[in-house]
Amino acid sequence: MNNPISNDRLIIFDTTLRDGEQSPGASMTMDEKVRIAKHLEQMRVDVIEAGFPIASPGDFESVKAVATAIKDSTVCGLARALDKDIERAGEALKSANSARIHTFIATSPIHMQEKLRMHPDDVLAQAISAVKKARQYTDNVEFSPEDAGRSELDFLCKVVEATIEAGATTINIPDTVGYNIPHQFGELIKQLIARVPNSDKAVFSVHCHNDLGLAVGNSLASVLNGARQVECTINGLGERAGNAALEEIVMAVRTRQDVFECDTNINTSMIVPTSRLVSSVTGFPVQPNKAIVGKNAFAHESGIHQDGVLKSRETYEIMRAQDVGWSDNKIVLGKHSGRSALKSRLAEIGIDLESEEALNAAFSRFKDVADRKHEIFDEDLIAIANESQVALEQTLYHLVSSWVCSETGETPHAKVTLSVDGKEVSGEADGGGSVDAVFSAIKSIVKDHGTLELYSVNAITSGTDAQGEVSVKLEKAGRQVYGSGSDPDIVIASANAYLDALNKLALANDREHPQHDGI
Ligand code: KIV
Ligand code: ZN
């Protein structure tokens, strides 16, 4: 898919796998990235930024795997304005049906003087040469003047004109540090489009960070002023305070068609399943009052509101929960449901289990959960699918069994057996409570366990038999990782979340982010 320069179409460029992964602790494995990419493809995201291939061998392999797995969306790789970065991106994207290289160099006075220590003329020359180099690999090239939001307009116009002339088909204007205010950022886009003589030869894009909570506002103001691509992430994940949230951009434009002269191609019913998947993979919980994907986004608490909604839904609802993928809280399956019922309900909520192996794993997990929790809701199915996929992945530690004794007046005691690289190892320990005892028992086996920085439990549905969804954050030598797990038994959910984090810690290579060492 090349840049369709059409005025009524807003291109959605998702960077969950690249900028989203730059959230401290949000690192994802290659399998997880492919799983998320497939959800994004099903959501009809136009461009998936799969990673930064030069950053590490792991990033390179992930971009390559996503490029191979994805057929309908364009797959993009990030590269600094350096030959070696662009060559690596080109190599990683070789197998893509449709590939884009995204190259960038900073253009703000502070970045050029303090970080790059380069003269503006040299920055300009390097930007042009990078775009030309990228065009040797693909005719779909995006250029970003990093920190455009604090760059001088005349210089920015010069760089944009020259990079379009050199062959960039998308010009992305980043508010790298989230400094801009909507009316000002919208005006910047308008000025650029008006002043750059060849602006009609490229799609103008924006990439806004959320340091002042304005990433979505700035992106939408840009769309009103001619931007036709927005870069965003699921759940607003991203460096520091994050990026513009995809779900908010898409639903604002869709809901306010009276204001926007364009629309996206997004299948909005995939929004909630994808949000849940990203949350479960990264271990970053979604706050309950988060727009569109928060648990309370469509809940009405006050009597006046409930009364209004019962009389006419539109009194207090501007969107339909089902349109973004929330289910209507019906019991969908039970313990007597078969494999085909499971498969078809999962497909209805946007989860396609492609292989027989994946369906078998999901079905066995489903039977296990349904035995202990008789009413299975869509939210349970999303968790079951996520958990069963994790079990299929090649990880170092797996929970084989656990036993906990907790009695009034006695110190809780736990025994666990883990599979460590295929070999069964057991350990036991006391703890302040059942979860603490299980974690201590795991620690007696896994010596390299870092420090536990966060532990949180959330009920996926209501009732005491609800599945608990546990998030765990570990820290070791400045590196943070998150893990998540779900189960009707919160002690098991906790053990799974802890092991998920330990697996990520074990996998974590010393990945630098070259974006930060300043070329
Ligand atoms: O925030 C930023 O400037 C970026 C660029 C690489 C587009 O992420
Ligand atoms: Zn960014």
Coordinates of C-alpha atoms and ligand atoms in Angstrom, one line a residue:
M1 CA 0.0 0.0 0.0
N2 CA 1.6 3.3 -1.1
N3 CA 0.7 6.7 0.2
P4 CA -2.8 7.4 -1.1
I5 CA -2.8 11.2 -1.3
S6 CA -6.5 11.5 -0.9
N7 CA -8.0 14.3 1.0
D8 CA -10.8 12.4 2.7
R9 CA -8.7 9.6 4.0
L10 CA -6.8 9.7 7.3
I11 CA -3.9 7.3 7.3
I12 CA -3.4 5.5 10.7
F13 CA 0.2 4.8 11.4
D14 CA 0.6 2.6 14.5
T15 CA 3.9 2.8 16.4
T16 CA 3.0 0.6 19.4
L17 CA 5.8 -1.8 18.5
R18 CA 8.4 0.9 18.2
D19 CA 7.7 4.1 20.2
G20 CA 5.3 2.1 22.4
E21 CA 8.0 -0.3 23.2
Q22 CA 10.2 2.7 24.3
S23 CA 8.0 3.0 27.4
P24 CA 10.3 1.9 30.3
G25 CA 9.4 -1.8 31.0
A26 CA 7.2 -2.3 27.9
S27 CA 9.6 -4.5 26.0
M28 CA 8.0 -7.3 23.9
T29 CA 9.2 -10.5 22.5
M30 CA 9.3 -11.2 18.8
D31 CA 6.3 -13.6 19.1
E32 CA 4.3 -10.9 21.1
K33 CA 5.1 -8.3 18.4
V34 CA 3.9 -10.6 15.7
R35 CA 0.7 -11.3 17.6
I36 CA 0.0 -7.6 18.1
A37 CA 0.9 -6.8 14.5
K38 CA -1.7 -9.4 13.4
H39 CA -4.4 -7.7 15.5
L40 CA -3.4 -4.3 14.0
E41 CA -3.6 -5.8 10.5
Q42 CA -7.1 -7.1 11.3
M43 CA -8.0 -3.7 12.6
R44 CA -7.0 -2.4 9.1
V45 CA -4.2 -0.1 10.4
D46 CA -2.6 1.4 7.3
V47 CA 1.1 1.4 8.5
I48 CA 2.6 -0.7 11.3
E49 CA 6.0 0.7 12.6
A50 CA 7.4 -2.7 13.6
G51 CA 10.7 -1.4 15.3
F52 CA 14.1 0.1 14.9
P53 CA 16.2 -2.6 13.2
I54 CA 19.6 -1.2 14.0
A55 CA 18.8 -1.0 17.7
S56 CA 19.6 -4.6 18.4
P57 CA 19.6 -8.1 16.8
G58 CA 16.3 -8.7 18.6
D59 CA 14.7 -5.6 17.0
F60 CA 16.0 -6.6 13.6
E61 CA 14.5 -10.1 13.9
S62 CA 11.2 -8.7 15.1
V63 CA 10.9 -6.3 12.2
K64 CA 11.8 -9.1 9.9
A65 CA 9.2 -11.4 11.5
V66 CA 6.4 -8.8 11.3
A67 CA 7.3 -8.0 7.7
T68 CA 7.0 -11.7 6.8
A69 CA 3.7 -12.2 8.7
I70 CA 1.8 -9.1 7.6
K71 CA 0.2 -9.0 4.2
D72 CA -2.4 -6.2 4.2
S73 CA -0.7 -3.3 6.1
T74 CA 2.5 -1.5 5.2
V75 CA 5.3 -2.5 7.5
C76 CA 7.7 0.3 8.5
G77 CA 11.2 0.3 10.0
L78 CA 12.8 3.3 11.8
A79 CA 16.3 4.4 10.9
R80 CA 18.4 7.4 11.9
A81 CA 19.6 9.5 8.9
L82 CA 22.7 7.2 8.6
D83 CA 23.6 4.8 5.9
K84 CA 24.1 1.9 8.3
D85 CA 20.7 2.3 9.9
I86 CA 18.9 2.6 6.5
E87 CA 20.7 -0.5 5.2
R88 CA 19.7 -2.5 8.2
A89 CA 16.1 -1.3 7.9
G90 CA 16.1 -2.2 4.2
E91 CA 17.4 -5.7 5.0
A92 CA 14.8 -6.3 7.8
L93 CA 11.9 -5.2 5.5
K94 CA 13.0 -7.3 2.5
S95 CA 10.1 -9.8 2.8
A96 CA 7.4 -7.2 3.3
N97 CA 4.5 -7.0 0.8
S98 CA 4.6 -3.3 1.3
A99 CA 7.6 -1.7 3.0
R100 CA 8.3 1.8 4.3
I101 CA 11.5 3.2 5.7
H102 CA 11.1 6.0 8.2
T103 CA 14.3 8.1 8.6
F104 CA 14.8 11.0 10.9
I105 CA 17.2 13.7 12.1
A106 CA 16.6 16.5 14.6
T107 CA 16.1 20.1 13.3
S108 CA 15.5 22.1 16.5
P109 CA 18.3 24.5 17.6
I110 CA 18.7 22.8 21.0
H111 CA 18.9 19.3 19.4
M112 CA 21.3 20.4 16.6
Q113 CA 23.6 22.4 19.0
E114 CA 23.5 20.2 22.1
K115 CA 22.8 16.7 20.9
L116 CA 24.0 16.4 17.4
R117 CA 26.6 19.2 17.6
M118 CA 26.0 19.8 13.9
H119 CA 25.6 22.9 11.8
P120 CA 22.1 23.3 10.3
D121 CA 23.6 23.0 6.8
D122 CA 25.0 19.6 7.6
V123 CA 21.8 18.5 9.1
L124 CA 20.0 19.5 5.9
A125 CA 22.6 17.6 3.8
Q126 CA 22.3 14.5 5.9
A127 CA 18.5 14.5 5.7
I128 CA 18.6 14.7 1.9
S129 CA 21.2 12.0 1.6
A130 CA 19.2 9.7 4.0
V131 CA 16.0 10.0 2.0
K132 CA 17.9 9.3 -1.2
K133 CA 19.5 6.3 0.4
A134 CA 16.2 5.0 1.7
R135 CA 14.7 5.3 -1.8
Q136 CA 17.2 2.7 -3.0
Y137 CA 15.2 0.2 -1.0
T138 CA 11.6 1.3 -1.4
D139 CA 9.6 4.1 -3.0
N140 CA 7.7 4.5 0.3
V141 CA 9.9 6.8 2.4
E142 CA 8.9 8.8 5.4
F143 CA 11.1 11.6 6.8
S144 CA 10.8 13.2 10.3
P145 CA 12.5 16.4 11.4
E146 CA 12.8 15.3 15.0
D147 CA 11.7 17.9 17.5
A148 CA 9.9 19.8 14.7
G149 CA 7.6 21.3 17.4
R150 CA 10.5 23.4 18.7
S151 CA 12.2 24.0 15.3
E152 CA 12.4 27.4 13.5
L153 CA 9.8 27.6 10.8
D154 CA 12.0 28.9 8.0
F155 CA 14.6 26.1 8.5
L156 CA 11.8 23.5 8.9
C157 CA 10.3 24.6 5.5
K158 CA 13.7 24.3 3.9
V159 CA 14.3 20.8 5.2
V160 CA 10.8 19.6 4.3
E161 CA 11.0 21.0 0.8
A162 CA 14.4 19.4 0.2
T163 CA 13.4 16.0 1.6
I164 CA 10.3 15.9 -0.6
E165 CA 12.5 16.8 -3.5
A166 CA 14.9 14.0 -2.5
G167 CA 12.0 11.5 -2.6
A168 CA 10.2 11.5 0.7
T169 CA 6.5 10.5 0.2
T170 CA 5.4 11.2 3.8
I171 CA 6.6 14.1 5.9
N172 CA 6.1 13.5 9.6
I173 CA 6.1 16.4 12.0
P174 CA 6.9 15.2 15.5
D175 CA 6.2 17.1 18.7
T176 CA 8.9 15.0 20.2
V177 CA 8.8 16.5 23.7
G178 CA 5.0 17.2 23.8
Y179 CA 5.6 20.9 24.1
N180 CA 2.9 22.2 21.7
I181 CA -0.6 23.5 22.3
P182 CA -3.3 22.5 19.8
H183 CA -4.0 25.8 18.1
Q184 CA -0.3 26.5 17.7
F185 CA 0.5 23.0 16.4
G186 CA -2.4 23.1 13.9
E187 CA -1.1 26.4 12.7
L188 CA 2.4 24.9 12.2
I189 CA 0.9 22.2 9.9
K190 CA -1.1 24.8 8.0
Q191 CA 2.0 27.0 7.5
L192 CA 4.1 24.1 6.4
I193 CA 1.6 23.0 3.8
A194 CA 1.1 26.6 2.6
R195 CA 4.7 27.6 2.5
V196 CA 6.5 24.5 1.1
P197 CA 6.2 24.7 -2.7
N198 CA 6.1 21.0 -3.3
S199 CA 3.9 20.1 -0.3
D200 CA 1.3 18.5 -2.6
K201 CA 3.8 15.8 -3.4
A202 CA 3.8 14.3 0.1
V203 CA 1.3 13.3 2.8
F204 CA 1.7 15.4 6.0
S205 CA 1.8 13.4 9.1
V206 CA 2.0 14.2 12.9
H207 CA 3.6 12.3 15.8
C208 CA 2.6 13.9 19.1
H209 CA 3.9 13.1 22.6
N210 CA 1.7 13.5 25.7
D211 CA 3.9 15.3 28.1
L212 CA 1.2 18.0 28.7
G213 CA -1.7 15.6 28.1
L214 CA -2.2 17.2 24.6
A215 CA -1.0 14.5 22.2
V216 CA -4.5 13.7 20.9
G217 CA -5.6 17.4 20.9
N218 CA -2.5 18.4 18.9
S219 CA -3.0 15.5 16.5
L220 CA -6.6 16.4 15.9
A221 CA -5.8 20.1 15.4
S222 CA -3.3 19.0 12.8
V223 CA -5.9 16.9 11.0
L224 CA -8.1 20.0 10.8
N225 CA -5.2 21.8 9.2
G226 CA -4.4 19.3 6.5
A227 CA -2.4 16.5 8.1
R228 CA -3.6 13.2 6.6
Q229 CA -1.6 10.7 8.7
V230 CA -1.5 10.4 12.4
E231 CA 1.1 8.4 14.3
C232 CA -0.3 6.8 17.4
T233 CA -0.2 3.8 19.7
I234 CA -2.7 1.5 21.4
N235 CA -3.6 2.7 24.9
G236 CA -1.3 5.8 24.3
L237 CA 1.8 3.7 25.1
G238 CA 5.1 5.4 24.4
E239 CA 8.2 7.2 25.5
R240 CA 7.7 9.1 28.8
A241 CA 4.0 10.1 29.0
G242 CA 3.3 8.3 25.8
N243 CA 2.0 9.0 22.3
A244 CA -1.4 9.9 21.0
A245 CA -3.8 7.1 21.7
L246 CA -5.0 5.3 18.5
E247 CA -8.4 4.6 19.9
E248 CA -9.1 8.2 20.8
I249 CA -7.9 9.6 17.4
V250 CA -10.0 7.0 15.5
M251 CA -13.1 7.5 17.5
A252 CA -12.9 11.3 17.7
V253 CA -12.7 11.4 13.9
R254 CA -15.4 8.8 13.4
T255 CA -17.8 10.3 15.9
R256 CA -17.4 13.9 14.8
Q257 CA -17.7 13.5 11.1
D258 CA -19.5 16.8 11.2
V259 CA -16.1 18.4 12.1
F260 CA -13.5 16.4 10.2
E261 CA -13.4 16.2 6.4
C262 CA -11.8 12.8 6.5
D263 CA -12.2 9.3 8.0
T264 CA -10.0 6.3 8.7
N265 CA -10.3 2.8 7.3
I266 CA -10.2 1.3 10.9
N267 CA -12.4 -1.6 11.9
T268 CA -13.3 -0.2 15.2
S269 CA -14.6 -3.4 16.7
M270 CA -11.0 -4.6 17.0
I271 CA -10.1 -1.7 19.4
V272 CA -11.0 -3.3 22.7
P273 CA -9.5 -6.8 22.0
T274 CA -6.3 -5.1 20.7
S275 CA -6.1 -2.8 23.8
R276 CA -6.5 -5.9 26.1
L277 CA -3.8 -7.8 24.2
V278 CA -1.3 -4.9 24.4
S279 CA -2.1 -4.5 28.1
S280 CA -1.6 -8.1 28.8
V281 CA 1.6 -8.4 26.7
T282 CA 3.2 -5.4 28.3
G283 CA 1.7 -5.8 31.8
F284 CA 0.6 -2.1 31.7
P285 CA -2.9 -2.0 33.1
V286 CA -5.5 0.4 31.4
Q287 CA -6.8 2.9 33.8
P288 CA -10.6 2.4 34.4
N289 CA -11.5 5.9 33.3
K290 CA -9.4 5.8 30.1
A291 CA -11.4 7.0 27.1
I292 CA -12.8 4.3 24.8
V293 CA -10.9 1.3 26.3
G294 CA -11.2 1.9 30.1
K295 CA -13.5 -0.4 32.0
N296 CA -15.7 2.5 33.0
A297 CA -15.7 4.2 29.6
F298 CA -19.3 3.1 29.0
A299 CA -20.5 2.6 32.6
H300 CA -23.2 4.8 34.1
E301 CA -23.1 5.2 37.8
S302 CA -25.4 8.1 38.7
G303 CA -29.2 7.3 38.9
I304 CA -30.0 10.3 36.7
H305 CA -27.6 9.0 34.0
Q306 CA -28.9 5.5 34.2
D307 CA -32.5 6.7 34.0
G308 CA -31.6 8.8 30.9
V309 CA -29.8 5.9 29.2
L310 CA -32.7 3.5 29.8
K311 CA -35.0 6.0 28.2
S312 CA -32.8 6.9 25.3
R313 CA -29.2 5.7 25.0
E314 CA -28.0 8.9 23.3
T315 CA -28.9 11.1 26.3
Y316 CA -25.5 10.1 27.8
E317 CA -23.7 8.1 25.2
I318 CA -22.0 9.5 22.1
M319 CA -20.7 6.2 20.9
R320 CA -21.9 2.6 21.0
A321 CA -19.8 0.3 23.2
Q322 CA -20.2 -2.6 20.8
D323 CA -18.8 -0.4 18.0
V324 CA -15.4 -0.3 19.7
G325 CA -15.5 -4.0 20.6
W326 CA -17.0 -4.1 24.1
S327 CA -19.3 -7.1 24.5
D328 CA -22.8 -6.7 26.0
N329 CA -21.7 -8.7 29.1
K330 CA -23.7 -11.8 28.0
I331 CA -22.6 -15.2 29.1
V332 CA -21.2 -16.5 25.8
L333 CA -19.9 -20.0 26.6
G334 CA -19.9 -22.6 29.3
K335 CA -18.0 -25.7 30.3
H336 CA -20.0 -27.8 27.8
S337 CA -19.2 -25.7 24.8
G338 CA -17.0 -27.3 22.2
R339 CA -14.0 -26.4 20.1
S340 CA -15.9 -25.0 17.2
A341 CA -18.1 -22.8 19.5
L342 CA -14.9 -21.4 21.1
K343 CA -13.3 -20.8 17.7
S344 CA -16.3 -19.1 16.2
R345 CA -16.9 -16.8 19.3
L346 CA -13.2 -15.9 19.3
A347 CA -13.4 -15.0 15.6
E348 CA -16.5 -12.9 16.3
I349 CA -14.6 -10.8 18.8
G350 CA -11.7 -10.4 16.4
I351 CA -9.3 -13.2 17.6
D352 CA -8.3 -15.6 14.8
L353 CA -6.4 -18.6 16.0
E354 CA -4.6 -19.5 12.9
S355 CA -3.0 -22.8 13.7
E356 CA -4.4 -26.1 15.0
E357 CA -1.8 -25.9 17.8
A358 CA -3.1 -22.4 18.9
L359 CA -6.7 -23.6 18.9
N360 CA -5.8 -26.7 20.9
A361 CA -3.9 -24.6 23.5
A362 CA -6.8 -22.1 23.8
F363 CA -9.4 -24.9 24.1
S364 CA -7.5 -26.7 26.8
R365 CA -7.1 -23.4 28.7
F366 CA -10.8 -22.7 28.1
K367 CA -11.8 -26.1 29.6
D368 CA -9.6 -25.5 32.6
V369 CA -11.1 -22.0 33.3
A370 CA -14.7 -23.1 32.5
D371 CA -14.4 -26.0 35.0
R372 CA -13.7 -23.4 37.8
K373 CA -15.7 -20.5 36.5
H374 CA -19.0 -21.6 35.0
E375 CA -20.0 -18.5 33.1
I376 CA -17.6 -17.4 30.5
F377 CA -17.8 -13.8 29.1
D378 CA -16.1 -12.3 26.2
E379 CA -13.6 -10.6 28.5
D380 CA -12.7 -14.1 29.9
L381 CA -12.2 -15.3 26.3
I382 CA -9.7 -12.5 25.5
A383 CA -7.7 -13.4 28.7
I384 CA -7.9 -17.1 27.8
A385 CA -6.6 -16.5 24.3
N386 CA -3.8 -14.3 25.6
E387 CA -2.8 -16.7 28.3
S388 CA -2.9 -19.8 26.0
Q389 CA -0.6 -18.0 23.5
V390 CA 1.9 -17.2 26.2
A391 CA 2.0 -20.9 27.1
L392 CA 2.9 -21.8 23.5
E393 CA 5.9 -19.4 23.4
Q394 CA 9.3 -20.7 24.0
T395 CA 10.2 -19.3 27.4
L396 CA 12.6 -20.3 30.1
Y397 CA 10.3 -20.7 33.1
H398 CA 6.8 -22.4 33.2
L399 CA 4.7 -23.1 36.2
V400 CA 4.1 -26.9 36.5
S401 CA 2.3 -26.9 39.9
S402 CA 1.8 -25.0 43.0
W403 CA 0.6 -25.8 46.5
V404 CA -0.2 -23.2 49.2
C405 CA -1.2 -23.7 52.8
S406 CA -2.8 -20.7 54.5
E407 CA -4.4 -21.1 57.8
T408 CA -5.6 -18.6 60.5
G409 CA -2.7 -18.0 62.9
E410 CA -0.2 -20.0 60.9
T411 CA 2.5 -18.7 58.5
P412 CA 1.5 -19.4 54.9
H413 CA 3.7 -21.9 53.2
A414 CA 4.1 -22.6 49.5
K415 CA 5.7 -25.3 47.3
V416 CA 6.1 -24.8 43.6
T417 CA 7.4 -26.9 40.7
L418 CA 8.7 -25.0 37.7
S419 CA 9.9 -26.2 34.4
V420 CA 13.2 -24.4 33.8
D421 CA 14.5 -24.8 30.3
G422 CA 12.6 -28.1 30.1
K423 CA 13.8 -29.5 33.5
E424 CA 11.5 -29.7 36.5
V425 CA 12.8 -28.0 39.6
S426 CA 10.9 -27.6 43.0
G427 CA 11.2 -25.1 45.8
E428 CA 9.4 -24.1 48.9
A429 CA 9.1 -21.1 51.2
D430 CA 7.1 -19.2 53.9
G431 CA 5.6 -15.8 53.2
G432 CA 3.6 -13.0 54.8
G433 CA 0.6 -14.2 52.7
S434 CA -0.2 -16.8 50.0
V435 CA 1.1 -14.7 47.1
D436 CA 4.2 -13.7 49.1
A437 CA 4.9 -17.4 49.9
V438 CA 4.6 -18.4 46.2
F439 CA 6.9 -15.6 45.1
S440 CA 9.4 -16.6 47.7
A441 CA 9.2 -20.2 46.6
I442 CA 9.8 -19.1 43.0
K443 CA 12.7 -17.0 44.2
S444 CA 14.3 -20.0 45.8
I445 CA 14.5 -21.5 42.3
V446 CA 15.2 -18.4 40.2
K447 CA 18.2 -16.6 41.7
D448 CA 18.3 -13.9 39.1
H449 CA 15.0 -12.3 40.0
G450 CA 15.5 -8.5 40.3
T451 CA 13.4 -6.4 42.7
L452 CA 9.6 -6.4 42.7
E453 CA 8.5 -2.8 42.2
L454 CA 4.8 -3.3 41.5
Y455 CA 2.1 -5.9 42.1
S456 CA -1.5 -5.2 41.2
V457 CA -4.6 -7.4 40.8
N458 CA -7.7 -6.6 38.8
A459 CA -10.9 -8.6 38.4
I460 CA -11.7 -9.2 34.7
T461 CA -15.4 -9.6 35.3
S462 CA -17.6 -9.4 38.4
G463 CA -18.2 -12.1 41.0
T464 CA -15.9 -14.0 43.4
D465 CA -15.2 -16.6 40.7
A466 CA -14.0 -13.8 38.3
Q467 CA -10.6 -14.3 36.7
G468 CA -7.9 -12.2 38.4
E469 CA -5.6 -10.3 36.1
V470 CA -2.2 -9.7 37.8
S471 CA 0.5 -7.2 36.8
V472 CA 4.0 -7.4 38.1
K473 CA 6.9 -5.0 37.6
L474 CA 10.5 -6.1 38.2
E475 CA 13.6 -3.9 38.2
K476 CA 17.2 -5.0 37.7
A477 CA 20.2 -2.8 37.0
G478 CA 18.1 0.0 35.7
R479 CA 16.0 -2.3 33.5
Q480 CA 12.3 -2.6 34.2
V481 CA 10.1 -5.4 32.9
Y482 CA 6.4 -6.1 33.3
G483 CA 4.6 -9.4 33.4
S484 CA 1.0 -10.3 33.5
G485 CA -1.1 -13.4 34.2
S486 CA -4.7 -14.3 34.6
D487 CA -6.6 -17.1 36.3
P488 CA -9.7 -17.6 38.5
D489 CA -7.2 -18.4 41.3
I490 CA -5.3 -15.2 42.0
V491 CA -2.4 -17.1 43.5
I492 CA -1.9 -18.9 40.2
A493 CA -2.5 -15.7 38.2
S494 CA 0.2 -14.1 40.4
A495 CA 2.7 -16.9 39.9
N496 CA 2.1 -16.7 36.1
A497 CA 2.6 -12.9 36.1
Y498 CA 5.8 -13.3 38.1
L499 CA 7.1 -15.9 35.8
D500 CA 6.1 -13.8 32.7
A501 CA 8.2 -11.0 34.1
L502 CA 11.1 -13.3 35.0
N503 CA 11.1 -14.7 31.4
K504 CA 11.3 -11.1 30.1
L505 CA 14.1 -10.3 32.5
A506 CA 16.0 -13.4 31.3
L507 CA 15.4 -12.4 27.6
A508 CA 16.3 -8.8 28.0
N509 CA 19.5 -8.2 26.1
D510 CA 21.5 -5.0 26.6
R511 CA 19.6 -3.2 24.1
E512 CA 20.6 0.4 23.6
H513 CA 18.3 2.9 22.0
P514 CA 20.6 4.6 19.5
Q515 CA 18.0 7.3 19.1
H516 CA 19.3 8.6 22.5
D517 CA 23.0 8.6 21.8
G518 CA 22.7 11.4 19.3
I519 CA 24.1 10.9 15.8
Ligands
KIV1 O1 9.2 11.4 19.0 C1 9.9 11.5 18.0 O2 10.3 12.5 17.5 C2 10.1 10.2 17.3 C3 10.7 10.2 16.0 C4 11.6 9.1 15.7 C5 9.6 10.3 14.9 O3 9.7 9.1 17.8
ZN2 ZN 8.2 9.6 19.4

